[in-house]
PDB file of N, CA and C in Angstrom:
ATOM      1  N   UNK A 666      84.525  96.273 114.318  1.00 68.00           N
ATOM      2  CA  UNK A 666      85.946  96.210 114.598  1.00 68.00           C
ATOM      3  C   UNK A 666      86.623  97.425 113.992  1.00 68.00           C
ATOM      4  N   UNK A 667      87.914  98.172 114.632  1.00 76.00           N
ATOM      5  CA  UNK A 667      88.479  98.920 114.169  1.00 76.00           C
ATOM      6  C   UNK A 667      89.138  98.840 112.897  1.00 76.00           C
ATOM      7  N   UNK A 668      89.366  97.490 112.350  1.00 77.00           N
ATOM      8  CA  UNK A 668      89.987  97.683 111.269  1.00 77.00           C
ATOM      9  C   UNK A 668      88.529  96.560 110.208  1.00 77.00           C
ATOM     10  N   UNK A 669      87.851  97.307 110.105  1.00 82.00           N
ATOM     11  CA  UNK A 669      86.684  97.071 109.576  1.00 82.00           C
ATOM     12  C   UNK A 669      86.883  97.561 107.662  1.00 82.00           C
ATOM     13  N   UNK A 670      87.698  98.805 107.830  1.00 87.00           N
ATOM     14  CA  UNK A 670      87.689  99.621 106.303  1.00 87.00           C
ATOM     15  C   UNK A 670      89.139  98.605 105.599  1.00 87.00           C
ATOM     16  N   UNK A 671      89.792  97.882 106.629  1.00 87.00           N
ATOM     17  CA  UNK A 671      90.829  97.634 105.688  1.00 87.00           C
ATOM     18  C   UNK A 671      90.508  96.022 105.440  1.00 87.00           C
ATOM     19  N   UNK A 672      89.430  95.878 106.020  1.00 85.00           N
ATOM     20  CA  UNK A 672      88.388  94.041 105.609  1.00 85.00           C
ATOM     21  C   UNK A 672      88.120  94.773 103.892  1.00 85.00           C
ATOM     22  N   UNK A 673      87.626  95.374 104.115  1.00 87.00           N
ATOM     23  CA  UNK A 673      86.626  96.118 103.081  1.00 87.00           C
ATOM     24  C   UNK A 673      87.603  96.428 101.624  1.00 87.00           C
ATOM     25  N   UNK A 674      89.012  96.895 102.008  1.00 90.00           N
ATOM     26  CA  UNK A 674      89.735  97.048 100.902  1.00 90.00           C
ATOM     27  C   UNK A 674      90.542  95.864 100.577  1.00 90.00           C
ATOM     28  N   UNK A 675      90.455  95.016 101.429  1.00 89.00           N
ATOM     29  CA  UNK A 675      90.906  93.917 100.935  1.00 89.00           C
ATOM     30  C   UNK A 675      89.944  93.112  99.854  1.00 89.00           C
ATOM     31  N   UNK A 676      88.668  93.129 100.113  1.00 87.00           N
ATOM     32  CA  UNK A 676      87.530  92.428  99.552  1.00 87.00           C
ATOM     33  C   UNK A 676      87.480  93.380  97.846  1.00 87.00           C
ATOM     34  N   UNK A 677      87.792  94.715  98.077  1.00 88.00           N
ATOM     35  CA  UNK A 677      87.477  95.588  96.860  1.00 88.00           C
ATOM     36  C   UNK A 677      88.845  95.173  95.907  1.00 88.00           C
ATOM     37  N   UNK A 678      90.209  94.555  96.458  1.00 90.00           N
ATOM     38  CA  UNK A 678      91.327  93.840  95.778  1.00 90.00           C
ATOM     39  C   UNK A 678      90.479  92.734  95.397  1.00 90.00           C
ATOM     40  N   UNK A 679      90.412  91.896  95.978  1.00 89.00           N
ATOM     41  CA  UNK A 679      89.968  90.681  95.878  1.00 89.00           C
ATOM     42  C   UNK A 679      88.805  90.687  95.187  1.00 89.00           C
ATOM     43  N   UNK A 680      88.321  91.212  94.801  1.00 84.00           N
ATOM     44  CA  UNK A 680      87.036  91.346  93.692  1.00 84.00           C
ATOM     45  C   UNK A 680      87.880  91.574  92.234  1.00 84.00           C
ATOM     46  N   UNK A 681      88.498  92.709  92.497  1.00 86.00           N
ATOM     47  CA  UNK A 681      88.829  93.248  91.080  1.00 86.00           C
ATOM     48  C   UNK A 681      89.635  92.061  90.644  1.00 86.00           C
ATOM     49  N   UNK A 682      90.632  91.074  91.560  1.00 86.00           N
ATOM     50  CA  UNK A 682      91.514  90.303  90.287  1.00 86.00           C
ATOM     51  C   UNK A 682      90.587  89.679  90.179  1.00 86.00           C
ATOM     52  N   UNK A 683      89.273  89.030  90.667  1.00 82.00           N
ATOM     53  CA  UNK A 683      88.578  87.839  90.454  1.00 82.00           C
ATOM     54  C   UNK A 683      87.710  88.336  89.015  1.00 82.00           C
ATOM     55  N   UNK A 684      87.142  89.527  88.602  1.00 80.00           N
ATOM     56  CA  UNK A 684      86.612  89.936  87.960  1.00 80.00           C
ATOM     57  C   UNK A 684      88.216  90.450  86.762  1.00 80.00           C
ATOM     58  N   UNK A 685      89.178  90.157  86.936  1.00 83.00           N
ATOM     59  CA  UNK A 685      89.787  89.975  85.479  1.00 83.00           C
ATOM     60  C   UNK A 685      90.218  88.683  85.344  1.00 83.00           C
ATOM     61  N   UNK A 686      90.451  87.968  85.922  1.00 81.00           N
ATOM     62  CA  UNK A 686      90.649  86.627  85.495  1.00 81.00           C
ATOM     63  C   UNK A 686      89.667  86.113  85.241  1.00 81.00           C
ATOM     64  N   UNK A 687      88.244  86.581  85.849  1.00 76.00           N
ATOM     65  CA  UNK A 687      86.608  85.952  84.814  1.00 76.00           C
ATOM     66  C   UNK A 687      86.574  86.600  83.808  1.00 76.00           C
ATOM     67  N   UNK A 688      87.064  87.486  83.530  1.00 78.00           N
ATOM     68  CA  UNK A 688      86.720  88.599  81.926  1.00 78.00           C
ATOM     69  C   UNK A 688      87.695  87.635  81.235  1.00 78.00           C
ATOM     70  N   UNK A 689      89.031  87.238  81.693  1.00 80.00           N
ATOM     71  CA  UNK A 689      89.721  86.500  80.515  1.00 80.00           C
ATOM     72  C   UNK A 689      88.932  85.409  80.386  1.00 80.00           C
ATOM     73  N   UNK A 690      88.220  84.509  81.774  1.00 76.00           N
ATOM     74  CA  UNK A 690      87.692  83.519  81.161  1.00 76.00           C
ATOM     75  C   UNK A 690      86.307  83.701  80.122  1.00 76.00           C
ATOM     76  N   UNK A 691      86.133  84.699  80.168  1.00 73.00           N
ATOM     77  CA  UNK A 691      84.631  85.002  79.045  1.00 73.00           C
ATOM     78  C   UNK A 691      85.079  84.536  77.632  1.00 73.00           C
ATOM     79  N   UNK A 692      86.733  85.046  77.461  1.00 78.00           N
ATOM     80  CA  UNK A 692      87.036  84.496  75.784  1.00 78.00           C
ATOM     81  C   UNK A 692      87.286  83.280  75.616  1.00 78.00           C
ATOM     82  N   UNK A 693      87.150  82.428  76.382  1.00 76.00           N
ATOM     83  CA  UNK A 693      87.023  81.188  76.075  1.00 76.00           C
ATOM     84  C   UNK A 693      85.822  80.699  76.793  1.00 76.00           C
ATOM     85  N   UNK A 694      84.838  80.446  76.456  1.00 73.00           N
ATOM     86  CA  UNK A 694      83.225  80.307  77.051  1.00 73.00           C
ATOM     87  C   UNK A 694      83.761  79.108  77.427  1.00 73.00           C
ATOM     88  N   UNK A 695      84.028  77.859  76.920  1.00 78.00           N
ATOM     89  CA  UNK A 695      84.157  76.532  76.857  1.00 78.00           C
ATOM     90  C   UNK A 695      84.597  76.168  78.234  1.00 78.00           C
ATOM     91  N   UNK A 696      85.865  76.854  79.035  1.00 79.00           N
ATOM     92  CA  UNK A 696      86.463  76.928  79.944  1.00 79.00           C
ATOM     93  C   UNK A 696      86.316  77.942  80.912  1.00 79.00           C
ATOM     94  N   UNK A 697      85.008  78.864  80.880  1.00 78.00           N
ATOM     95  CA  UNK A 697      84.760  79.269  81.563  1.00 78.00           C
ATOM     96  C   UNK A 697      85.365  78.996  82.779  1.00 78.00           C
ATOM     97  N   UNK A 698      83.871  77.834  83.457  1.00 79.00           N
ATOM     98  CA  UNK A 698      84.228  77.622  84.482  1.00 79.00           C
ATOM     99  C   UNK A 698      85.948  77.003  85.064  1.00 79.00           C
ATOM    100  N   UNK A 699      86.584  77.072  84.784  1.00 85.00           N
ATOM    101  CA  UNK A 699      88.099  76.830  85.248  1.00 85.00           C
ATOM    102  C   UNK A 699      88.636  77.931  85.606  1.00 85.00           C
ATOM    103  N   UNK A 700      88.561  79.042  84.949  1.00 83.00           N
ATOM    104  CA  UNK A 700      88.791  80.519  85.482  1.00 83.00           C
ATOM    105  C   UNK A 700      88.084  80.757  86.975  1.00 83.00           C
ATOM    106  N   UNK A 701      86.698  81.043  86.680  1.00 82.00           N
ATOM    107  CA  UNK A 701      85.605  81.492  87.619  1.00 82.00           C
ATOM    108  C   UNK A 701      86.473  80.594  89.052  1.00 82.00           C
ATOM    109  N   UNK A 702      86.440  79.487  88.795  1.00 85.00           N
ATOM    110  CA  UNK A 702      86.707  78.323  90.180  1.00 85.00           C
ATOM    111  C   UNK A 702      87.993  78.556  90.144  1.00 85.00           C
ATOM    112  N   UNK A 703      88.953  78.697  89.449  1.00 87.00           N
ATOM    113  CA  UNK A 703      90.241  79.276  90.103  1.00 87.00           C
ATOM    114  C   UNK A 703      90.571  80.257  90.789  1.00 87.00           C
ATOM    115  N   UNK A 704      89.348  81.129  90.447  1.00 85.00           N
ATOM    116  CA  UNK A 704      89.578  82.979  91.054  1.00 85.00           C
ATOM    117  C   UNK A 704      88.729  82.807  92.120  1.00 85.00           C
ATOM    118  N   UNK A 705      87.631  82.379  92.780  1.00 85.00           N
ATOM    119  CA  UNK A 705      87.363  81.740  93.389  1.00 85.00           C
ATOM    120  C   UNK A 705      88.668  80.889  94.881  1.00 85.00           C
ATOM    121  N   UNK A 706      89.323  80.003  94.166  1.00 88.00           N
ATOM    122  CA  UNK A 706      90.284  79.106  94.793  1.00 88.00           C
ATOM    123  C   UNK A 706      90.885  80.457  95.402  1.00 88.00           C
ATOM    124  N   UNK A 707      91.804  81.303  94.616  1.00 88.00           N
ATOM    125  CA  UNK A 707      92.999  82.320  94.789  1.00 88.00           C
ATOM    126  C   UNK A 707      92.207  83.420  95.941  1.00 88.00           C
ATOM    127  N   UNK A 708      90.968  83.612  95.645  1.00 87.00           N
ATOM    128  CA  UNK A 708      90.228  84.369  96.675  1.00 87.00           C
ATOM    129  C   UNK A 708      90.548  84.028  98.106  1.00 87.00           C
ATOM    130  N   UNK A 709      89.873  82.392  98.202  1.00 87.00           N
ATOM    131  CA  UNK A 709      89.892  82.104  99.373  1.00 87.00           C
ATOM    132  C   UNK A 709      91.280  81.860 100.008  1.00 87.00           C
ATOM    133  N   UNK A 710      92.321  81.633  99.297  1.00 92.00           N
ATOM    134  CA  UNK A 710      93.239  81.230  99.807  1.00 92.00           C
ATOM    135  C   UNK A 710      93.965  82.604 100.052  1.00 92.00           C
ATOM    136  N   UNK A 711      93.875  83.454  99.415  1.00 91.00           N
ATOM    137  CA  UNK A 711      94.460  85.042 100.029  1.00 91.00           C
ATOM    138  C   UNK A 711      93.253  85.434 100.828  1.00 91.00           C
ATOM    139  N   UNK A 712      92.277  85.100 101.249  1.00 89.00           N
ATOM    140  CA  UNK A 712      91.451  85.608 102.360  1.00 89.00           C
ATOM    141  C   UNK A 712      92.137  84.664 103.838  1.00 89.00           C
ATOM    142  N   UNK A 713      92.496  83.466 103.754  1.00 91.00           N
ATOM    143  CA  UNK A 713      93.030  82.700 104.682  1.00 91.00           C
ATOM    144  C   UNK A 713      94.149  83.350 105.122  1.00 91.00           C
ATOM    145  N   UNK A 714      95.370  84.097 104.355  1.00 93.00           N
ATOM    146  CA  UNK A 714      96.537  84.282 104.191  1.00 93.00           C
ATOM    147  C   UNK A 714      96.283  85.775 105.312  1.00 93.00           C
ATOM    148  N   UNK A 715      95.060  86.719 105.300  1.00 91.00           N
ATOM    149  CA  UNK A 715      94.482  87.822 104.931  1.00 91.00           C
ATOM    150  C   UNK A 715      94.544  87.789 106.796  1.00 91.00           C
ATOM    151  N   UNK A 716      93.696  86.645 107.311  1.00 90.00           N
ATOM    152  CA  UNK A 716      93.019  86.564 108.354  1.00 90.00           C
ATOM    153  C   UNK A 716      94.393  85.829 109.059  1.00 90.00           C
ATOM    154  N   UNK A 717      94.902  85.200 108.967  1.00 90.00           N
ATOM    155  CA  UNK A 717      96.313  84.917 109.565  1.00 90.00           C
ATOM    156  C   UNK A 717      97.258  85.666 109.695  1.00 90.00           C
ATOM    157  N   UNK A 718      97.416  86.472 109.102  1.00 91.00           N
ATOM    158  CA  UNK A 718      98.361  87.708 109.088  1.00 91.00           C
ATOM    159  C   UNK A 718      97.694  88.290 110.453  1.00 91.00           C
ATOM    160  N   UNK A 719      96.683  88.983 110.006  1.00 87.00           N
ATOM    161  CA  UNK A 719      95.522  89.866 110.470  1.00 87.00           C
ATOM    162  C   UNK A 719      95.861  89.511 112.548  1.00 87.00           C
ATOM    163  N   UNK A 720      95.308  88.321 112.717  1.00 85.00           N
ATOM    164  CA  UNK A 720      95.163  87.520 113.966  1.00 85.00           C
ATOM    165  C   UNK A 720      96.717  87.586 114.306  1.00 85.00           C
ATOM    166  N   UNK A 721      98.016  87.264 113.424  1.00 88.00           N
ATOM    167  CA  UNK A 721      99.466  87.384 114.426  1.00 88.00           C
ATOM    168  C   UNK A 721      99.403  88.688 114.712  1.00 88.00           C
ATOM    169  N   UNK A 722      99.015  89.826 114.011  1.00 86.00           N
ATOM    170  CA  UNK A 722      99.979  91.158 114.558  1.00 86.00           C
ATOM    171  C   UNK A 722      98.947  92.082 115.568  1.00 86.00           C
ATOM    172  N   UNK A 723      97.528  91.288 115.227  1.00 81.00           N
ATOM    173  CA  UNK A 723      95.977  91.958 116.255  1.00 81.00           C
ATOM    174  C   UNK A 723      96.586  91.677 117.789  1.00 81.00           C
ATOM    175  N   UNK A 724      96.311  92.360 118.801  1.00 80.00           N
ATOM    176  CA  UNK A 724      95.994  92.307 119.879  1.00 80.00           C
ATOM    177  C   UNK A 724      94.837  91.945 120.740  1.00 80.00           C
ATOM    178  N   UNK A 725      93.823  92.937 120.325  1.00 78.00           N
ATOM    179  CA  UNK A 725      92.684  92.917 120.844  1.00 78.00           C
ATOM    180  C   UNK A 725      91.731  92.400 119.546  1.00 78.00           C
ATOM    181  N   UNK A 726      90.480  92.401 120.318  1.00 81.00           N
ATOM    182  CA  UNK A 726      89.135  92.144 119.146  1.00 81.00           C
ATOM    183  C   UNK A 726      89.662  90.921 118.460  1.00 81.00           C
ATOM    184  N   UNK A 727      90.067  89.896 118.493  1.00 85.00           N
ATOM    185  CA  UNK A 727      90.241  88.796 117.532  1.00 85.00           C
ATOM    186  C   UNK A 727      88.973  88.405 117.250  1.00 85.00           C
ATOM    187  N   UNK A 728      88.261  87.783 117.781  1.00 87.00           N
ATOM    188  CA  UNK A 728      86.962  86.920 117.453  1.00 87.00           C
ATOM    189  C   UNK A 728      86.242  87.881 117.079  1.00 87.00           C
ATOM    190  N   UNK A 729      85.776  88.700 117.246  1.00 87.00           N
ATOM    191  CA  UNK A 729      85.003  90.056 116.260  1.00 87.00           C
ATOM    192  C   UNK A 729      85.974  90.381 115.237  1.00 87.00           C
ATOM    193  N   UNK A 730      86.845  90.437 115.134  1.00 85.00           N
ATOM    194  CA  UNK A 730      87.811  90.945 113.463  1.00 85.00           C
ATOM    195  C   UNK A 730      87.104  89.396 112.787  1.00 85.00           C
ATOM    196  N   UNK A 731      87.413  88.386 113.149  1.00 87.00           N
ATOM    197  CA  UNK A 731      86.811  86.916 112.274  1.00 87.00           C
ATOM    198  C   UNK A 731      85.448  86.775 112.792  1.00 87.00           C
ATOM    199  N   UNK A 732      84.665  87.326 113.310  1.00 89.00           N
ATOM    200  CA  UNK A 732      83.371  87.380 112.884  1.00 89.00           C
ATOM    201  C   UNK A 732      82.976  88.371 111.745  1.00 89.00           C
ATOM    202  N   UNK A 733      83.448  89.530 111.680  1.00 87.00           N
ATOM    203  CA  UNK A 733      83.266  90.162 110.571  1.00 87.00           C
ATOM    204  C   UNK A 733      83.735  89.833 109.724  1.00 87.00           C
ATOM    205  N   UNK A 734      85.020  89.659 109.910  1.00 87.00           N
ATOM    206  CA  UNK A 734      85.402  88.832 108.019  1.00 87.00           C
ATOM    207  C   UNK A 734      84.398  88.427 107.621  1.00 87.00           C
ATOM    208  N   UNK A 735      84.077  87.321 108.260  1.00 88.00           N
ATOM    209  CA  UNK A 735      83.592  86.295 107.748  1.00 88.00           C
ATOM    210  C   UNK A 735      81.814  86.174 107.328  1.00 88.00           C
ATOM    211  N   UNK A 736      81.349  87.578 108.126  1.00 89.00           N
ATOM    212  CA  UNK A 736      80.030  87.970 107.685  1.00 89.00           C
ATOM    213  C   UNK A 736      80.187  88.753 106.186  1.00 89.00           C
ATOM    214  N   UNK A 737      81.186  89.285 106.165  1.00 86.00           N
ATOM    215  CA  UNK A 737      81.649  90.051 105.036  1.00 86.00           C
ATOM    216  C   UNK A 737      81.547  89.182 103.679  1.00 86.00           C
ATOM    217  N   UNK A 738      82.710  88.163 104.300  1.00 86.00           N
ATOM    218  CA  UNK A 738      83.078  87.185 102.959  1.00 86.00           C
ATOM    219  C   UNK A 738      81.642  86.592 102.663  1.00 86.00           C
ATOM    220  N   UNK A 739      80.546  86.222 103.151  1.00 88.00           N
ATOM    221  CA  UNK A 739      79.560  85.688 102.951  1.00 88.00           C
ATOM    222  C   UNK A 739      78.807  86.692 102.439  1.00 88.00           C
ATOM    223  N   UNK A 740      78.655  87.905 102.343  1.00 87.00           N
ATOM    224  CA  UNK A 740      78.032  88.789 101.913  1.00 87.00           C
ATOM    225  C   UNK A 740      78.551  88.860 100.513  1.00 87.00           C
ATOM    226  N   UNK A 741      79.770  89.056 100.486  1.00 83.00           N
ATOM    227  CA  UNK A 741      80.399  89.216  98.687  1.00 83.00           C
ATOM    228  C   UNK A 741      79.876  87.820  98.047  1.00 83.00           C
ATOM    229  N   UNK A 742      80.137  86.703  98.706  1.00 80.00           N
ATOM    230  CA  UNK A 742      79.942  85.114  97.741  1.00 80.00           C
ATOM    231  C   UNK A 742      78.519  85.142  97.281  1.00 80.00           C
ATOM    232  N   UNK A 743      77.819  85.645  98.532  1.00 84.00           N
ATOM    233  CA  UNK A 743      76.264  85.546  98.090  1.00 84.00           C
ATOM    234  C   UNK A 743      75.979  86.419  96.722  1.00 84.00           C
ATOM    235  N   UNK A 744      76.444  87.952  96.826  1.00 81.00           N
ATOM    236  CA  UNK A 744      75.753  88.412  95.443  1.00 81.00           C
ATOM    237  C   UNK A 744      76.408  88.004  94.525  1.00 81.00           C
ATOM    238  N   UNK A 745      78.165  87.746  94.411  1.00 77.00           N
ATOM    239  CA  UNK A 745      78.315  87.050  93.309  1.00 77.00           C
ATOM    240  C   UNK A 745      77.933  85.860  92.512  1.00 77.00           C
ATOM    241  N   UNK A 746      77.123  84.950  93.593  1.00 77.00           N
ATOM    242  CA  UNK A 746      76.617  83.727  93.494  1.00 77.00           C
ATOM    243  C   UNK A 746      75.191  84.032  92.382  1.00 77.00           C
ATOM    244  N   UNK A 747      74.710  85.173  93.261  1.00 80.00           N
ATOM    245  CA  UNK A 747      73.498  85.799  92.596  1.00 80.00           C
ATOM    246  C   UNK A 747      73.299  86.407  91.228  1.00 80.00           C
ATOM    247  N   UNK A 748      74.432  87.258  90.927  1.00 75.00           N
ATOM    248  CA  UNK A 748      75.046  88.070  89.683  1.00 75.00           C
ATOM    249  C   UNK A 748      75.416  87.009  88.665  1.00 75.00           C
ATOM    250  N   UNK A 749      76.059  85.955  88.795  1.00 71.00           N
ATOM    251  CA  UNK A 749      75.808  84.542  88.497  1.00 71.00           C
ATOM    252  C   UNK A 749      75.123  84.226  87.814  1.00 71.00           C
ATOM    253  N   UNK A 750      74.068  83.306  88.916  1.00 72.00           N
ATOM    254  CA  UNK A 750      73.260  82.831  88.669  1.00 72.00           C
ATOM    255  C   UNK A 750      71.533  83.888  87.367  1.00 72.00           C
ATOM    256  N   UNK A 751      72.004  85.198  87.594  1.00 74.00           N
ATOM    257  CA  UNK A 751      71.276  85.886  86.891  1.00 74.00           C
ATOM    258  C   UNK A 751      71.699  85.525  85.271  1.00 74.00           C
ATOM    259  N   UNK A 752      73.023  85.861  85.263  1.00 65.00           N
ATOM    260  CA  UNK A 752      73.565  86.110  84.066  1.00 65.00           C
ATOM    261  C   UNK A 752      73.516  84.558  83.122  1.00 65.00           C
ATOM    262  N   UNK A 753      73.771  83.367  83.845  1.00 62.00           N
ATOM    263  CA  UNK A 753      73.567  82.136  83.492  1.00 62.00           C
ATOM    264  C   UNK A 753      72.407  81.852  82.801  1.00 62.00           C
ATOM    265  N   UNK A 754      71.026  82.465  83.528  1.00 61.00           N
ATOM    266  CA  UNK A 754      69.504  82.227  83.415  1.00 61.00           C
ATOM    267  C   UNK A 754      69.535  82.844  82.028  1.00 61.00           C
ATOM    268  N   UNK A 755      70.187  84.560  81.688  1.00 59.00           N
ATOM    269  CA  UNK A 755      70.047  84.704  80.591  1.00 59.00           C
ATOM    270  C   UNK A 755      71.026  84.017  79.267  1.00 59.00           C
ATOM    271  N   UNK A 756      71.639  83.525  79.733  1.00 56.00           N
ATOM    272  CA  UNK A 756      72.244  83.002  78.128  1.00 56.00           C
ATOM    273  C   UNK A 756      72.125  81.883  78.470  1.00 56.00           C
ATOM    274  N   UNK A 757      71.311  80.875  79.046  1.00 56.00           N
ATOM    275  CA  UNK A 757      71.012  79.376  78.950  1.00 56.00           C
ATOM    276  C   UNK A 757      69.738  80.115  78.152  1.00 56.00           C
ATOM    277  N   UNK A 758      68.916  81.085  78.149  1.00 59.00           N
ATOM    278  CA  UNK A 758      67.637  81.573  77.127  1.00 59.00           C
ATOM    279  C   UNK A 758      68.071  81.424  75.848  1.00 59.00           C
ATOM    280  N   UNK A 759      69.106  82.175  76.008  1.00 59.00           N
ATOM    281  CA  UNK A 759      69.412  82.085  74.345  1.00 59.00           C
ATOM    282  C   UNK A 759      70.404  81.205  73.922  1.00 59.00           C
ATOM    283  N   UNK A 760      70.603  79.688  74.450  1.00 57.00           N
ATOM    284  CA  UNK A 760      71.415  79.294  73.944  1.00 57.00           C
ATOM    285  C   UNK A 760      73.066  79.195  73.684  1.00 57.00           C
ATOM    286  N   UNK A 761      73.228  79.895  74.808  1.00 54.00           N
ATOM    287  CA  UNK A 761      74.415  80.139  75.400  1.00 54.00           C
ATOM    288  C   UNK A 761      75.165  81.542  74.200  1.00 54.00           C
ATOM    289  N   UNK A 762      74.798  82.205  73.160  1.00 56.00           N
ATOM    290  CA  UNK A 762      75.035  82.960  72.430  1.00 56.00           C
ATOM    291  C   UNK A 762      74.822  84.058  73.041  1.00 56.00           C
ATOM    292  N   UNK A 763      75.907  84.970  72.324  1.00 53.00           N
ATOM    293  CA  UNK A 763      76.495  86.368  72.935  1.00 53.00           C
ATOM    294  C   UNK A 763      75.236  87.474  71.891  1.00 53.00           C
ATOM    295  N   UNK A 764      74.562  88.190  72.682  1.00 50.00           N
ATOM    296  CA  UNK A 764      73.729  88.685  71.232  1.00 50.00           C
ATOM    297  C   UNK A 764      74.130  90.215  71.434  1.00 50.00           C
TER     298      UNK A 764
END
C-alpha cells in the first residue's frame, strides 16, 4: 500500500511510548505487569483510532491498507511477545533479581 511508511511510523510511535511506560514499570517489579498490559491496552486502542481515521479519509486500497496493518501489528506483538518471553526466562533463573 502507498501509505505503507506512515503504518510504519506510527508503529515506531507506538513502540517508543510502550517502551517508556514499561521502563517506568521496571521500578516497581511488583506491578510490572499493570504497566506492560496497560501500554499494551493504549497501543491497541490508538491502533483502532489509527485505522479508522486511516479508512474515513482513504479512497482507494482499503482492504490492503488493513491487511497490512494488520500483518504489521502481528509482526511487532510477536517479537515483543518474544523479547518477553526471553527476558522473563532470564530472571525467573535468577530469582527474579536484578544482577
Amino acid at each position: 500500500h502507498s501509505h505503507i511508511f506512515y503504518i510504519l511510523g506510527f508503529y515506531f510511535v507506538t513502540m517508543i511510548l510502550s517502551h517508556v511506560v514499561s521502563t517506568k514499570g521496571l521500578a516497581d517489579r511488583a506491578n510490572f505487569h499493570v504497566y506492560y498490559l496497560g501500554s499494551m491496552g493504549v497501543r491497541f486502542i490508538l491502533s483502532l483510532f489509527f485505522i479508522l481515521i486511516n479508512l474515513y479519509f482513504l479512497n482507494s486500497g482499503l482492504l490492503l491498507f488493513v491487511i497490512n496493518f494488520f500483518i504489521l501489528y502481528l509482526l511487532f506483538a510477536s517479537f515483543e511477545i518474544y523479547f518477553l518471553l526471553c527476558n522473563l526466562r532470564i530472571d525467573s533463573k535468577n530469582d527474579g533479581k536484578v544482577t
